[in-house]
């Protein structure tokens, strides 16, 4: 008997916090497609938090980002993923199947001293899956 592989929606919820519109979009897409929602908080060595970059405070941050959603999560299978690394590389490594859907936010206002392209644009250019870029009202953290 062959097991069916469920589709996945992967959303970045780290950095300075996921914009509620990004989380709402990911939640709605997961519900509408019957996908598993992976809420990913990518931490680096500079991310504050007791217990190391992937300890309990990091899980609380990811949970808090999901709790801010205005879309109910009752019938969505949600997995919290907290992992160290570079946001773009890590999200692209996790969203490695052609049927994955990667959901990221992108600010309409770019900081004046931007050194590299925004995370959402870097991921969209290199992803092997579909990418949904959600416009946000104000700058948010990456991944």
mmCIF file of C-alpha atoms in Angstrom:
data_model
loop_
_atom_site.group_PDB
_atom_site.id
_atom_site.type_symbol
_atom_site.label_atom_id
_atom_site.label_comp_id
_atom_site.label_asym_id
_atom_site.label_seq_id
_atom_site.Cartn_x
_atom_site.Cartn_y
_atom_site.Cartn_z
ATOM 1 C CA UNK A 1 0.000 0.000 0.000
ATOM 2 C CA UNK A 2 1.429 3.353 -1.041
ATOM 3 C CA UNK A 3 1.279 6.220 1.462
ATOM 4 C CA UNK A 4 0.143 9.566 0.113
ATOM 5 C CA UNK A 5 2.492 12.465 0.748
ATOM 6 C CA UNK A 6 0.609 15.485 2.027
ATOM 7 C CA UNK A 7 1.368 18.862 0.473
ATOM 8 C CA UNK A 8 3.291 21.361 2.583
ATOM 9 C CA UNK A 9 3.004 25.094 3.119
ATOM 10 C CA UNK A 10 6.170 26.560 4.623
ATOM 11 C CA UNK A 11 6.095 30.012 6.201
ATOM 12 C CA UNK A 12 8.921 31.993 7.760
ATOM 13 C CA UNK A 13 7.937 33.284 11.203
ATOM 14 C CA UNK A 14 11.287 34.398 12.626
ATOM 15 C CA UNK A 15 13.428 37.485 12.680
ATOM 16 C CA UNK A 16 11.619 40.367 14.326
ATOM 17 C CA UNK A 17 8.342 38.471 13.977
ATOM 18 C CA UNK A 18 6.135 37.397 11.125
ATOM 19 C CA UNK A 19 3.642 39.907 9.851
ATOM 20 C CA UNK A 20 0.096 38.718 10.673
ATOM 21 C CA UNK A 21 -0.896 39.005 6.991
ATOM 22 C CA UNK A 22 1.841 36.510 6.039
ATOM 23 C CA UNK A 23 0.720 34.012 8.696
ATOM 24 C CA UNK A 24 -2.953 34.465 7.714
ATOM 25 C CA UNK A 25 -2.108 33.809 4.067
ATOM 26 C CA UNK A 26 -0.112 30.667 4.908
ATOM 27 C CA UNK A 27 -2.855 29.389 7.226
ATOM 28 C CA UNK A 28 -5.548 29.931 4.577
ATOM 29 C CA UNK A 29 -3.481 28.226 1.879
ATOM 30 C CA UNK A 30 -2.772 25.228 4.127
ATOM 31 C CA UNK A 31 -6.448 24.889 5.016
ATOM 32 C CA UNK A 32 -7.594 25.257 1.419
ATOM 33 C CA UNK A 33 -5.198 22.636 0.083
ATOM 34 C CA UNK A 34 -5.222 20.217 3.024
ATOM 35 C CA UNK A 35 -1.499 20.859 3.472
ATOM 36 C CA UNK A 36 0.628 20.596 6.576
ATOM 37 C CA UNK A 37 1.714 24.074 7.693
ATOM 38 C CA UNK A 38 5.373 24.339 8.707
ATOM 39 C CA UNK A 39 6.025 27.528 10.694
ATOM 40 C CA UNK A 40 9.783 27.998 10.463
ATOM 41 C CA UNK A 41 11.847 30.256 12.711
ATOM 42 C CA UNK A 42 15.434 30.349 11.471
ATOM 43 C CA UNK A 43 17.833 31.487 14.167
ATOM 44 C CA UNK A 44 21.441 32.565 13.909
ATOM 45 C CA UNK A 45 24.040 33.011 16.638
ATOM 46 C CA UNK A 46 22.921 36.630 17.104
ATOM 47 C CA UNK A 47 19.287 35.793 17.879
ATOM 48 C CA UNK A 48 18.652 36.616 21.536
ATOM 49 C CA UNK A 49 17.169 33.982 23.790
ATOM 50 C CA UNK A 50 18.065 31.893 26.775
ATOM 51 C CA UNK A 51 18.964 28.299 26.232
ATOM 52 C CA UNK A 52 20.697 28.888 22.914
ATOM 53 C CA UNK A 53 19.270 29.984 19.600
ATOM 54 C CA UNK A 54 16.832 27.056 19.338
ATOM 55 C CA UNK A 55 15.742 26.660 22.956
ATOM 56 C CA UNK A 56 12.293 27.120 24.500
ATOM 57 C CA UNK A 57 12.098 30.921 23.954
ATOM 58 C CA UNK A 58 12.492 30.351 20.220
ATOM 59 C CA UNK A 59 9.582 27.892 20.217
ATOM 60 C CA UNK A 60 7.529 30.444 22.136
ATOM 61 C CA UNK A 61 8.326 33.086 19.509
ATOM 62 C CA UNK A 62 7.168 30.792 16.695
ATOM 63 C CA UNK A 63 4.013 29.880 18.619
ATOM 64 C CA UNK A 64 3.321 33.561 19.308
ATOM 65 C CA UNK A 65 3.600 34.391 15.591
ATOM 66 C CA UNK A 66 0.959 31.743 14.843
ATOM 67 C CA UNK A 67 -1.259 32.927 17.698
ATOM 68 C CA UNK A 68 -1.417 36.381 16.070
ATOM 69 C CA UNK A 69 -3.210 34.957 13.019
ATOM 70 C CA UNK A 70 -6.774 36.097 12.521
ATOM 71 C CA UNK A 71 -7.541 32.870 10.640
ATOM 72 C CA UNK A 72 -8.476 29.989 12.984
ATOM 73 C CA UNK A 73 -5.999 27.122 13.123
ATOM 74 C CA UNK A 74 -8.385 24.462 14.456
ATOM 75 C CA UNK A 75 -8.342 22.181 11.429
ATOM 76 C CA UNK A 76 -4.795 22.841 10.187
ATOM 77 C CA UNK A 77 -1.958 20.411 10.937
ATOM 78 C CA UNK A 78 0.806 22.756 12.160
ATOM 79 C CA UNK A 79 4.456 21.905 12.780
ATOM 80 C CA UNK A 80 6.791 24.357 14.508
ATOM 81 C CA UNK A 81 10.368 24.252 13.251
ATOM 82 C CA UNK A 82 13.113 26.226 14.965
ATOM 83 C CA UNK A 83 16.533 25.768 13.447
ATOM 84 C CA UNK A 84 19.841 27.595 13.244
ATOM 85 C CA UNK A 85 21.182 28.869 9.950
ATOM 86 C CA UNK A 86 20.875 31.505 7.285
ATOM 87 C CA UNK A 87 17.197 32.257 6.554
ATOM 88 C CA UNK A 88 17.267 31.986 2.758
ATOM 89 C CA UNK A 89 19.424 28.850 2.640
ATOM 90 C CA UNK A 90 17.433 27.132 5.391
ATOM 91 C CA UNK A 91 13.990 27.945 3.980
ATOM 92 C CA UNK A 92 15.042 26.784 0.515
ATOM 93 C CA UNK A 93 16.460 23.564 1.967
ATOM 94 C CA UNK A 94 13.180 22.883 3.786
ATOM 95 C CA UNK A 95 10.979 23.791 0.796
ATOM 96 C CA UNK A 96 12.659 21.249 -1.456
ATOM 97 C CA UNK A 97 9.703 19.495 -3.087
ATOM 98 C CA UNK A 98 8.165 20.824 -6.302
ATOM 99 C CA UNK A 99 4.677 20.707 -4.726
ATOM 100 C CA UNK A 100 5.724 22.742 -1.658
ATOM 101 C CA UNK A 101 4.446 26.276 -1.254
ATOM 102 C CA UNK A 102 6.763 28.801 0.403
ATOM 103 C CA UNK A 103 5.058 31.870 1.900
ATOM 104 C CA UNK A 104 7.161 34.920 2.784
ATOM 105 C CA UNK A 105 6.539 38.563 3.556
ATOM 106 C CA UNK A 106 8.070 41.501 1.736
ATOM 107 C CA UNK A 107 7.936 45.087 2.927
ATOM 108 C CA UNK A 108 6.800 47.766 0.520
ATOM 109 C CA UNK A 109 9.276 50.097 2.210
ATOM 110 C CA UNK A 110 12.908 49.211 1.794
ATOM 111 C CA UNK A 111 15.490 50.411 4.320
ATOM 112 C CA UNK A 112 17.854 52.982 2.851
ATOM 113 C CA UNK A 113 20.988 50.975 3.643
ATOM 114 C CA UNK A 114 20.081 47.563 2.254
ATOM 115 C CA UNK A 115 23.179 45.495 1.513
ATOM 116 C CA UNK A 116 21.473 42.572 -0.215
ATOM 117 C CA UNK A 117 18.137 41.824 -1.828
ATOM 118 C CA UNK A 118 15.204 41.119 0.498
ATOM 119 C CA UNK A 119 14.790 37.532 1.698
ATOM 120 C CA UNK A 120 11.528 36.975 -0.189
ATOM 121 C CA UNK A 121 13.088 37.996 -3.498
ATOM 122 C CA UNK A 122 16.216 35.907 -2.920
ATOM 123 C CA UNK A 123 14.084 32.844 -2.158
ATOM 124 C CA UNK A 124 11.705 33.431 -5.069
ATOM 125 C CA UNK A 125 14.643 33.600 -7.480
ATOM 126 C CA UNK A 126 16.127 30.274 -6.357
ATOM 127 C CA UNK A 127 13.227 28.157 -5.090
ATOM 128 C CA UNK A 128 12.325 24.785 -6.616
ATOM 129 C CA UNK A 129 8.721 25.243 -5.483
ATOM 130 C CA UNK A 130 6.060 27.912 -5.834
ATOM 131 C CA UNK A 131 6.587 31.024 -3.716
ATOM 132 C CA UNK A 132 3.892 33.387 -2.481
ATOM 133 C CA UNK A 133 5.244 36.828 -1.584
ATOM 134 C CA UNK A 134 2.838 38.719 0.667
ATOM 135 C CA UNK A 135 3.185 42.515 0.716
ATOM 136 C CA UNK A 136 3.457 43.908 4.234
ATOM 137 C CA UNK A 137 2.706 47.387 5.507
ATOM 138 C CA UNK A 138 5.973 47.823 7.368
ATOM 139 C CA UNK A 139 9.379 46.150 7.441
ATOM 140 C CA UNK A 140 9.488 42.822 9.222
ATOM 141 C CA UNK A 141 12.317 40.524 10.185
ATOM 142 C CA UNK A 142 13.628 37.942 7.801
ATOM 143 C CA UNK A 143 12.351 34.395 7.984
#
